[in-house]
Amino acid sequence: MAFNEGLESAAGEEVSGEEVLSDDFWELRLYVAGQTPNSVKAFANLKRICEQELKNRYVIKVIDLLENPQLAKGDQIIAVPTLVRKLPVPVKKIVGTLQDSERVLVGLDLRRQ
Amino acid sequence: MDNRLSKKSAGGGVNFALKKSKTGIPGFDEITAGGLPLCRPTLVCGSAGSGKTLFALEFLVNGILKFDEPGVFVSFEENEAELIENVASLGWDLKGLTEQGKLFIDHVHIERSEIEETGEFNLEGLFIRIEAAARAVGARRIGIDSIEALFSGFSSDSLLRAEIRRLFRWLKAKNLTAVITGEKGNQMLTRHGLEEYISDCVLFLDNRMQGQVATRRMRIIKYRGTSHGTNEYPFLLTERGFSVVPITALAMDYEVSTQRVSTGVERLDTMLGGSGCYRGSSVLVSGTAGTGKSSLGACFVSAACGRGEQAIYFSFEEAPKQIIRNMGSIGIDLQTPVDQGLLTFHSVRVTSFGLEMHLAGMLRMIDEVKPAVVVIDPISNLNSVAVLEDVKEMLARIIDYMKMQGITAVFTDLSHTGSSLEATEAGISSLMDTWILLRDIELNGERNRGMYVLKSRGMSHSNQIREFIISREGISLKDVYIGPGGVLTGTARVVQEAAETEEQILRQRKADSMRQELKRREKALQMRIQELQDAFAAEKEEIEQELAETQAKEKNLAYNKSALAAMRGRDKEER
């Protein structure tokens, strides 16, 4: 599955990424509920944007709430898919399939509005 | 399909024995004939501070404590710590219940500024959270407070509506009985029209200002498949939570006592069938200003404390110290029972808060003190914070409460001059067992107090008007003088009594003199009899003497005759 492959590659990048968790390091979590078309779309979009903008400076953790429902509370997840920027602080959330790259970049503070 | 079925049952008026989930809220289960619809969502709407959250929480807490049904509380507004703190004063230990695994509180925090939207999404995350929470405690009940917060977090209205609709269907499918709260909107019941999605039961809570005092009311806007009252029911937020006042649904099955308690006025006890009123009965003392209503109330509590019983005096007019001083001036000592801890005063201005708060306060105090006698002085003041009907319902509630505990209750009621004395302000006479009426009697330039027993259930009471005298020695009752000119009281009665006494003395004197005259006459007669007897005796003696003399003469004569003859005969015989 593209989805799982994506997950693995994201995790792989975490390992291969720089050790230093500087301000320039991005920790992203993508909350999904099962492998729905929306989930897959969101992951693909996120992956694409990160590769373009944050190459080697990011890690994506995909959290499937169907498997770990208790994790929804911590990041106050209501909608899926939700992208949470854990690092750098402050926490940012972007809801949806991350269709619009510009909005995602604005949401992640990578672009000025 | 399912929906159509239930619609049919409602339309045809056929009760398919809709299953209910008891709320355990006093009064509420009575007005809804069993509680909320089981396994269906109920919408509770109302303005801020109307008690929506509390209703939802109490439904859950009661579910756990009274019906062994665990619950989930999804809060969009307050977090766990705030909720725990807010309801701790109601005696609900949310933390404990959570630790026992009976309650799950999930605070859903939505921070609009943190959230950006792009592309499609749904609220599956929320569903998953609720399901996880429900599974964790095995929930049968759920409270969602308030789901409309979602509208502030997401921009797509239509998506939210679809998702909320899906949530309600999903809750039904999960067999959860849900209470969903919603903020009152301008044109609609809720700000975002949630009532469109909840078809089973909609409640409306209101906190309305009347004059300058807020009164809480509840209305059932719809309840499919159940006949329900469409009235507004006043409700209380007491120290123990919600309490709805359903006057019509009160079960009147309390124990009654045949024991009598003294009113503290001996003569009044006599008027009430000889031994006072029944324990646990309600006594109304009504009258115009200054007729001694409070004094009579004080007599009641003083007598109760004298018997070693607990009493509470609720006053809406006077401060405790003032009551003690004033009653001391008429020989009723209230300081001693206060010092002994037998008498509790509770003075508060009626206008300080709403009716329901007053009654909640009273009920709480009654619960704490467990008195034998309670005086509420006066109930007519309550009219200034609520309409008559509300006062009546509240009083009915408090009377029933006290009857259940066997507390003798004395209510004073101020009737206004001009209106009929027998029309109580609050129209509550039908709730009362004994009604003592105090009235002014104006006559000869003075004003006196009269008292009579208008009614007293279950005893033969006096029908007489008595004069009610408040003196330095306390309260006493006197027979009034009823003459051709009407009822006489006060000085007029004293004057009349004096006149009567005088008359009596005169009559006495007259009788005495007649008696003496009789004696005198008898004596005179006896004297005359004596006189006559004496005269007769004298005459008798004279006659008898004369007779004796005559007899003697006769004898003498006879003797002489025989002597002569003998002399002559002897001569003859000698030849």
XYZ file of C-alpha atoms in Angstrom:
688
model
C 0.000 0.000 0.000
C 1.140 3.454 -0.838
C 0.006 4.562 2.547
C 2.125 2.127 4.481
C 5.050 2.666 2.214
C 4.755 6.341 2.869
C 4.688 5.718 6.571
C 7.794 3.629 6.422
C 9.659 6.105 4.329
C 8.719 8.858 6.712
C 9.977 6.822 9.633
C 13.111 6.021 7.669
C 13.771 9.654 7.224
C 13.480 10.218 10.923
C 16.298 7.789 11.477
C 18.421 9.148 8.687
C 17.700 12.746 9.570
C 20.006 14.994 11.563
C 20.392 14.183 15.256
C 20.054 17.814 16.328
C 16.505 18.803 17.151
C 17.087 22.396 16.344
C 14.425 25.002 15.613
C 14.825 23.972 12.083
C 13.590 20.451 12.705
C 9.975 19.671 11.985
C 8.008 17.064 13.849
C 4.692 16.447 12.164
C 1.897 14.115 13.123
C -0.834 13.090 10.819
C -3.922 11.753 12.546
C -6.147 9.563 10.438
C -8.978 7.111 11.008
C -8.214 4.072 8.971
C -7.036 3.979 5.387
C -9.744 6.071 3.885
C -9.269 7.894 0.590
C -8.959 11.104 2.591
C -6.173 9.661 4.713
C -4.216 8.501 1.751
C -4.697 11.823 -0.033
C -3.607 13.773 3.014
C -0.492 11.695 3.496
C 0.495 11.973 -0.156
C -0.029 15.743 -0.105
C 1.925 16.152 3.107
C 4.766 14.028 1.884
C 4.987 16.009 -1.306
C 5.033 19.356 0.463
C 7.614 18.241 3.007
C 9.910 16.893 0.328
C 9.682 20.204 -1.439
C 10.068 22.515 1.507
C 11.642 20.636 4.362
C 13.842 18.007 2.867
C 15.807 16.159 5.545
C 14.424 18.429 8.231
C 11.219 16.653 9.099
C 9.666 13.571 10.487
C 6.076 12.481 9.930
C 4.328 10.192 12.405
C 1.073 8.795 11.142
C -1.333 7.944 13.932
C -4.300 5.793 13.112
C -6.985 6.550 15.675
C -8.815 3.361 14.899
C -5.843 1.540 16.354
C -4.970 4.030 19.080
C -8.152 5.916 19.924
C -6.714 7.107 23.242
C -4.201 9.251 21.351
C -6.936 11.546 20.057
C -7.279 13.295 23.368
C -3.686 14.440 23.692
C -3.643 16.576 20.574
C -7.366 17.390 20.826
C -8.247 15.698 17.582
C -11.836 15.983 16.428
C -11.588 15.981 12.675
C -9.653 13.591 10.498
C -7.324 13.831 8.798
C -5.557 16.385 10.992
C -1.971 17.422 10.635
C -0.342 18.595 13.828
C 2.900 20.466 13.864
C 4.455 19.442 17.175
C 7.784 21.064 16.471
C 8.706 23.778 16.150
C 6.347 25.252 18.716
C 3.714 26.662 18.813
C 1.516 23.734 17.905
C -0.349 24.190 14.637
C -3.174 22.150 13.247
C -4.324 21.753 9.712
C -7.493 19.873 9.053
C -8.377 18.166 5.803
C -6.709 16.402 2.922
C -4.086 19.165 2.656
C -5.238 19.783 -0.896
C -4.108 23.359 -1.129
C -0.338 23.472 -0.750
C -0.308 27.220 -0.213
C -2.703 26.972 2.695
C -0.720 24.157 4.200
C 2.434 26.200 3.968
C 0.705 29.167 5.563
C -0.701 26.877 8.223
C 2.747 25.518 8.972
C 4.182 29.017 9.110
C 6.343 28.302 6.103
C 4.780 31.144 4.164
C 3.479 34.460 5.197
C -0.187 34.890 4.607
C -37.839 3.512 8.425
C -37.398 3.531 12.126
C -38.173 7.210 12.162
C -41.387 6.736 10.255
C -42.533 4.095 12.676
C -42.098 6.281 15.694
C -43.826 9.132 13.932
C -46.802 6.953 13.297
C -47.002 5.906 16.898
C -46.977 9.495 18.038
C -49.504 10.638 15.474
C -51.922 7.873 16.301
C -51.582 8.634 19.959
C -50.654 5.049 20.586
C -48.104 4.605 23.253
C -45.692 1.963 22.153
C -44.509 1.870 25.741
C -41.580 4.102 24.969
C -38.761 3.044 27.210
C -37.467 5.702 29.547
C -34.223 6.403 31.242
C -34.683 7.818 34.695
C -32.833 11.017 35.426
C -33.151 10.687 39.172
C -33.841 14.419 39.268
C -36.569 15.027 41.830
C -39.732 16.049 40.062
C -38.441 15.640 36.542
C -39.172 11.958 36.232
C -42.702 12.674 37.423
C -43.459 15.312 34.809
C -42.058 13.180 32.004
C -43.617 9.944 33.243
C -40.318 8.209 33.723
C -37.440 10.322 32.494
C -35.714 10.828 29.172
C -36.294 8.624 26.118
C -34.037 5.612 26.414
C -31.226 5.260 23.872
C -32.147 8.523 22.185
C -30.683 11.981 22.261
C -32.402 14.729 24.208
C -31.674 18.361 23.530
C -31.485 20.667 26.520
C -31.373 24.261 25.424
C -31.366 27.532 27.271
C -29.468 30.737 27.752
C -26.162 31.025 29.535
C -26.386 30.089 33.165
C -29.738 28.379 32.869
C -28.424 25.078 34.190
C -27.910 23.051 31.017
C -24.531 21.677 31.978
C -25.753 20.836 35.419
C -28.741 18.984 34.013
C -26.509 16.898 31.773
C -24.082 16.177 34.591
C -26.768 15.300 37.070
C -28.277 12.909 34.551
C -24.911 11.149 34.387
C -24.092 11.279 38.094
C -27.520 9.967 39.051
C -27.167 7.301 36.399
C -24.019 6.090 38.095
C -25.095 6.490 41.708
C -28.750 5.539 41.504
C -29.147 3.289 38.488
C -25.695 1.799 38.056
C -25.352 3.129 34.528
C -21.880 4.472 33.755
C -21.575 7.558 31.636
C -19.393 9.734 29.469
C -19.305 13.494 29.628
C -17.981 15.235 26.566
C -17.291 18.824 27.439
C -16.550 21.400 24.793
C -16.439 24.183 27.320
C -15.009 23.368 30.701
C -12.102 21.075 31.301
C -12.034 18.181 33.755
C -10.544 20.161 36.621
C -13.071 22.962 36.235
C -15.992 20.566 36.067
C -14.820 18.659 39.119
C -14.451 21.878 41.047
C -17.726 23.396 39.881
C -19.903 20.533 41.005
C -18.015 19.590 44.148
C -20.319 21.938 46.053
C -23.229 19.751 44.996
C -21.590 16.811 46.662
C -20.739 15.117 43.402
C -17.352 13.521 43.420
C -16.584 13.431 39.697
C -12.964 12.624 40.390
C -13.906 9.629 42.510
C -16.390 8.403 39.914
C -13.753 8.757 37.232
C -11.262 6.812 39.291
C -13.824 4.073 39.874
C -14.176 3.749 36.129
C -17.848 4.778 36.183
C -17.442 8.155 34.548
C -15.296 9.376 31.711
C -14.859 13.074 31.212
C -13.472 14.089 27.849
C -12.678 17.716 27.408
C -12.708 18.573 23.720
C -10.804 21.752 23.248
C -11.194 23.685 20.044
C -8.844 26.557 19.447
C -9.850 28.275 16.270
C -6.578 30.117 15.917
C -4.641 26.865 15.829
C -6.707 25.295 13.122
C -6.328 25.702 9.395
C -8.544 23.884 6.953
C -7.788 22.637 3.522
C -9.473 19.844 1.647
C -12.015 17.352 2.789
C -12.342 16.037 6.309
C -14.903 14.645 8.689
C -15.380 14.418 12.445
C -14.500 10.786 12.717
C -11.909 11.778 15.311
C -14.657 12.908 17.647
C -16.635 9.737 17.041
C -13.597 7.661 17.841
C -12.966 9.596 21.021
C -16.535 9.199 22.186
C -16.587 5.542 21.346
C -13.298 4.931 23.140
C -14.579 6.772 26.185
C -17.882 4.906 26.148
C -16.122 1.600 25.812
C -13.704 2.414 28.638
C -16.511 2.713 31.207
C -19.224 0.649 29.520
C -21.333 3.780 29.199
C -25.110 3.747 28.919
C -25.461 7.501 29.182
C -23.684 10.396 27.596
C -23.710 14.131 28.025
C -22.409 16.452 25.332
C -21.911 20.043 26.416
C -22.178 21.938 24.157
C -21.709 20.542 20.693
C -22.316 23.926 19.131
C -18.772 24.842 20.038
C -17.862 22.920 16.894
C -19.305 25.716 14.820
C -16.690 28.079 16.168
C -13.903 25.671 15.266
C -14.715 24.841 11.698
C -15.778 26.981 8.824
C -17.897 24.561 6.858
C -21.388 24.816 8.256
C -22.915 22.219 5.970
C -20.229 19.691 6.773
C -20.730 20.198 10.510
C -24.476 19.822 10.196
C -24.085 16.580 8.299
C -21.627 15.331 10.868
C -23.776 16.325 13.843
C -26.742 14.585 12.265
C -24.537 11.543 11.776
C -23.392 11.771 15.409
C -26.942 11.688 16.742
C -27.805 8.700 14.577
C -24.613 7.043 15.677
C -25.423 7.649 19.371
C -28.802 5.985 18.847
C -27.133 3.068 17.118
C -24.761 2.724 20.054
C -27.768 2.566 22.416
C -26.621 5.572 24.364
C -29.122 7.809 26.094
C -27.742 11.240 25.367
C -28.242 14.703 26.768
C -27.022 17.338 24.350
C -26.936 20.937 25.402
C -27.346 23.940 23.166
C -27.165 27.659 23.695
C -30.351 29.609 23.139
C -30.443 31.358 19.801
C -32.134 34.511 18.598
C -34.884 33.091 16.448
C -34.378 29.454 17.170
C -34.168 27.356 20.284
C -30.473 26.913 19.747
C -27.987 29.124 18.045
C -27.343 26.689 15.233
C -30.722 25.019 15.055
C -29.780 21.725 16.657
C -33.457 21.136 17.369
C -33.796 20.190 13.693
C -31.764 17.084 14.305
C -33.220 15.979 17.591
C -36.744 14.824 17.201
C -37.328 12.834 20.345
C -37.139 15.175 23.274
C -36.399 18.864 23.584
C -36.243 20.680 26.903
C -35.965 24.383 27.374
C -34.452 25.920 30.477
C -35.068 29.502 31.313
C -33.721 31.865 33.884
C -36.109 34.740 33.705
C -36.024 38.037 35.478
C -39.197 38.975 37.195
C -39.007 42.350 38.783
C -35.414 42.216 39.837
C -35.300 38.594 40.733
C -34.458 35.620 38.597
C -36.666 32.566 38.541
C -35.746 29.330 36.878
C -38.226 27.471 34.756
C -38.226 24.367 32.627
C -40.454 23.534 29.714
C -40.776 20.371 27.700
C -41.036 21.604 24.153
C -41.493 18.209 22.699
C -41.347 14.661 23.805
C -42.312 12.246 21.112
C -44.489 9.373 22.171
C -45.160 10.685 25.634
C -47.891 12.832 26.990
C -46.161 15.534 28.896
C -47.109 18.718 30.657
C -46.658 21.736 28.424
C -46.501 23.966 31.437
C -43.483 25.761 32.605
C -42.204 24.076 35.686
C -40.192 26.094 38.140
C -37.044 24.348 39.157
C -34.405 24.809 41.746
C -30.693 24.507 41.604
C -30.205 23.421 45.150
C -27.206 22.247 47.038
C -28.082 18.801 45.835
C -28.565 19.762 42.221
C -31.680 20.007 40.133
C -35.131 19.882 41.578
C -38.239 20.351 39.474
C -41.508 21.316 41.069
C -44.377 19.320 39.621
C -47.286 20.312 41.798
C -49.706 18.014 40.054
C -47.531 14.970 40.255
C -46.887 15.016 43.934
C -47.528 11.740 45.592
C -49.400 12.500 48.746
C -48.613 9.397 50.704
C -46.846 10.633 53.770
C -47.466 9.351 57.261
C -49.856 11.336 59.372
C -49.713 11.773 63.081
C -52.520 11.836 65.594
C -50.234 13.435 68.109
C -51.111 16.984 69.052
C -48.736 19.819 69.664
C -49.466 22.874 71.712
C -49.613 26.225 70.000
C -48.104 27.863 73.039
C -51.360 29.633 73.836
C -53.359 27.531 76.218
C -56.697 28.949 75.282
C -55.963 28.488 71.583
C -55.225 24.829 72.209
C -58.647 24.635 73.787
C -60.167 26.205 70.716
C -58.442 23.628 68.548
C -60.335 20.667 69.858
C -58.764 20.932 73.268
C -55.168 20.018 72.633
C -53.607 22.092 69.872
C -52.870 21.237 66.275
C -51.706 17.936 64.833
C -48.017 17.249 64.598
C -46.935 17.652 61.005
C -49.855 19.825 60.047
C -49.610 23.175 58.355
C -50.993 26.168 60.180
C -51.780 29.435 58.509
C -51.985 32.555 60.614
C -53.355 35.388 58.569
C -54.355 38.868 59.465
C -53.808 42.532 58.770
C -50.770 44.450 59.909
C -50.161 44.507 63.617
C -52.619 41.832 64.588
C -49.995 39.696 66.262
C -49.137 37.141 63.605
C -45.441 37.107 64.356
C -46.115 37.000 68.066
C -48.263 33.940 67.608
C -45.516 32.405 65.512
C -43.035 33.140 68.263
C -45.395 31.462 70.715
C -45.325 28.338 68.590
C -41.547 28.097 68.521
C -41.234 29.055 72.142
C -43.603 26.239 73.085
C -41.714 23.779 70.886
C -38.392 24.720 72.432
C -40.004 24.475 75.836
C -40.743 20.837 75.020
C -37.081 20.404 74.115
C -37.752 20.252 70.382
C -35.808 21.929 67.615
C -37.417 24.859 65.844
C -36.572 27.187 62.996
C -37.899 30.698 62.584
C -37.601 31.979 59.019
C -38.122 35.694 58.902
C -38.370 37.850 55.817
C -38.929 41.025 57.767
C -36.965 41.215 60.950
C -33.450 40.442 62.029
C -33.088 37.710 64.675
C -31.968 40.145 67.373
C -34.941 42.365 66.685
C -37.332 39.455 66.930
C -35.760 38.332 70.196
C -35.994 41.842 71.634
C -39.546 42.402 70.490
C -40.787 39.073 71.694
C -38.995 39.612 74.993
C -41.134 42.701 75.491
C -44.272 40.614 75.427
C -42.978 37.951 77.735
C -41.826 35.420 75.137
C -38.236 34.494 75.827
C -36.513 33.412 72.646
C -32.970 34.090 73.775
C -32.821 31.062 76.049
C -33.765 28.515 73.374
C -31.275 30.166 71.011
C -28.564 29.791 73.659
C -29.620 26.196 74.227
C -29.251 25.543 70.525
C -32.899 24.635 70.137
C -34.023 27.629 68.133
C -32.479 28.626 64.825
C -33.212 31.929 63.177
C -32.862 32.566 59.505
C -33.501 36.113 58.446
C -33.141 37.202 54.880
C -34.774 39.814 52.725
C -37.123 38.324 50.191
C -35.686 40.411 47.425
C -32.132 39.225 47.983
C -32.658 36.309 45.646
C -35.188 34.301 43.710
C -37.968 32.196 45.054
C -36.312 28.932 44.275
C -33.179 29.956 46.120
C -35.214 30.868 49.172
C -36.918 27.544 49.219
C -33.732 25.692 48.499
C -32.142 27.472 51.421
C -35.072 26.597 53.639
C -35.083 22.967 52.630
C -31.383 22.707 53.246
C -31.727 24.253 56.663
C -34.641 22.015 57.545
C -32.520 19.075 56.514
C -29.674 20.183 58.711
C -31.601 21.165 61.813
C -34.386 18.568 61.604
C -36.839 20.767 63.470
C -40.200 19.824 64.935
C -41.691 23.229 64.280
C -40.959 25.686 61.500
C -42.283 29.225 61.284
C -42.178 31.156 58.036
C -42.934 34.799 58.628
C -44.487 35.995 56.395
C -45.195 34.145 53.176
C -47.014 37.113 51.690
C -43.645 38.785 51.136
C -42.699 36.110 48.642
C -45.152 37.645 46.233
C -42.725 40.443 45.631
C -40.310 38.114 43.881
C -42.652 35.837 42.016
C -46.133 35.590 40.683
C -48.813 34.159 42.873
C -48.953 30.830 41.107
C -45.256 30.220 41.595
C -45.437 31.082 45.247
C -48.288 28.692 45.634
C -46.443 25.886 43.923
C -43.314 26.481 45.906
C -45.247 26.513 49.134
C -46.982 23.327 48.160
C -43.598 21.815 47.688
C -42.238 22.983 51.007
C -45.405 21.961 52.821
C -45.230 18.506 51.342
C -41.602 18.287 52.227
C -42.310 19.185 55.816
C -45.294 16.895 56.042
C -43.149 14.020 54.941
C -40.839 14.760 57.841
C -43.655 15.309 60.305
C -42.720 18.939 60.846
C -45.404 21.278 62.087
C -45.298 24.358 59.928
C -46.647 27.772 60.800
C -47.031 30.306 58.019
C -48.006 33.870 58.618
C -49.733 35.776 55.904
C -50.391 39.467 55.765
C -53.796 40.317 54.407
C -54.295 43.840 53.264
C -56.935 46.021 54.708
C -59.639 46.440 52.196
C -59.353 43.036 50.635
C -61.349 40.197 52.019
C -59.728 38.823 55.132
C -60.449 35.323 54.069
C -58.665 35.700 50.762
C -55.059 34.903 51.482
C -52.552 36.740 49.392
C -50.920 33.631 48.112
C -54.184 31.792 47.658
C -52.738 28.966 49.622
C -55.450 28.312 52.125
C -56.301 25.029 50.473
C -52.830 23.769 51.305
C -53.305 24.498 54.976
C -54.743 22.226 57.609
C -55.467 24.853 60.188
C -56.235 28.469 59.514
C -56.225 30.951 62.339
C -57.436 34.382 61.477
C -56.431 37.461 63.411
C -58.362 40.619 62.866
C -58.783 44.110 64.122
C -61.893 45.036 65.937
C -62.322 48.765 65.946
C -64.809 50.094 68.433
C -65.212 53.095 70.660
C -62.049 54.734 69.482
C -59.821 51.791 70.079
C -58.423 48.936 68.109
C -58.326 45.494 69.562
C -57.360 42.123 68.260
C -59.752 39.336 67.619
C -58.946 35.761 66.765
C -60.882 32.860 65.424
C -60.235 29.483 63.932
C -61.441 29.596 60.365
C -60.767 25.979 59.705
C -58.956 23.100 61.254
C -58.975 19.784 59.532
C -59.624 16.690 61.561
C -60.809 18.228 64.801
C -63.853 19.896 66.241
C -62.704 23.412 66.719
C -64.323 26.339 68.396
C -66.435 28.668 66.313
C -66.045 31.526 68.741
C -64.295 34.798 68.264
C -61.875 35.432 71.070
C -60.086 38.565 72.012
C -56.403 38.164 71.470
C -54.499 40.022 74.120
C -50.788 40.689 73.892
C -49.460 41.876 77.185
C -46.176 41.949 78.991
C -46.990 38.507 80.291
C -47.473 37.025 76.850
C -50.418 36.114 74.737
C -53.765 35.252 76.163
C -57.253 34.872 74.853
C -60.388 36.262 76.404
C -64.005 35.718 75.645
C -65.372 38.664 73.819
C -68.594 40.265 74.963
C -71.309 39.722 72.505
C -74.263 41.941 73.222
C -77.044 43.549 71.274
C -74.592 46.181 70.008
C -72.258 43.549 68.558
C -68.935 42.243 69.658
C -67.272 44.191 72.406
C -63.578 44.083 73.051
C -60.929 45.940 74.974
C -62.143 48.753 77.190
C -65.671 48.336 75.971
C -65.560 44.767 77.139
C -64.083 45.790 80.468
C -66.753 48.471 80.889
C -69.404 46.030 79.974
C -68.003 43.518 82.387
C -67.927 46.146 85.143
C -71.511 47.090 84.444
C -72.443 43.485 84.618
C -70.660 43.071 87.902
C -72.430 46.081 89.331
C -75.752 44.788 88.232
C -74.993 41.517 89.793
C -74.091 43.162 93.079
C -77.331 45.081 93.000
C -79.266 41.940 92.319
C -77.410 40.284 95.133
C -78.238 43.115 97.484
C -81.860 43.050 96.533
C -82.057 39.364 97.124
C -80.330 39.771 100.421
C -82.755 42.414 101.611
C -85.709 40.359 100.501
C -84.322 37.461 102.389
C -83.972 39.636 105.473
C -87.481 40.968 105.108
C -88.738 37.455 104.946
C -86.860 36.613 108.096
C -88.170 39.686 109.810
C -91.710 38.823 108.888
C -91.283 35.314 110.054
C -89.951 36.563 113.325
C -92.837 38.980 113.757
C -95.260 36.245 113.017
C -93.621 33.984 115.473
C -93.744 36.706 118.056
C -97.411 37.144 117.472
C -97.984 33.488 117.736
C -96.097 33.481 120.991
C -98.125 36.357 122.235
C -101.369 34.660 121.395
C -100.168 31.467 122.887
C -99.211 33.276 126.051
C -102.574 35.008 126.246
C -104.275 31.753 125.655
C -102.222 30.091 128.304
C -103.138 32.770 130.778
C -106.813 32.487 129.922
C -106.591 28.771 130.086
C -105.093 28.904 133.533
C -107.781 31.287 134.729
C -110.531 29.120 133.428
C -109.027 26.037 134.861
C -108.715 27.690 138.211
C -112.313 28.782 138.074
C -113.312 25.279 137.158
C -111.425 23.872 140.055
C -112.995 26.303 142.403
C -116.444 25.449 141.155
C -115.712 21.810 141.546
C -114.566 22.283 145.070
C -117.654 24.277 145.877
C -119.809 21.562 144.457
C -118.096 18.937 146.442
C -118.476 20.928 149.557
C -122.156 21.440 148.923
C -122.744 17.762 148.381
C -120.989 16.890 151.539
C -122.952 19.312 153.588
C -126.170 17.911 152.148
C -125.333 14.378 153.061
C -124.256 15.358 156.476
C -127.560 16.978 157.084
C -129.458 14.023 155.801
C -127.520 11.713 157.941
C -128.218 13.643 160.901
C -131.871 13.473 160.088
C -131.918 9.814 159.302
C -130.117 8.684 162.399
C -132.863 10.123 164.500
C -135.334 7.915 162.690
C -133.326 4.886 162.937
C -132.797 5.149 166.609
C -136.541 4.283 167.473
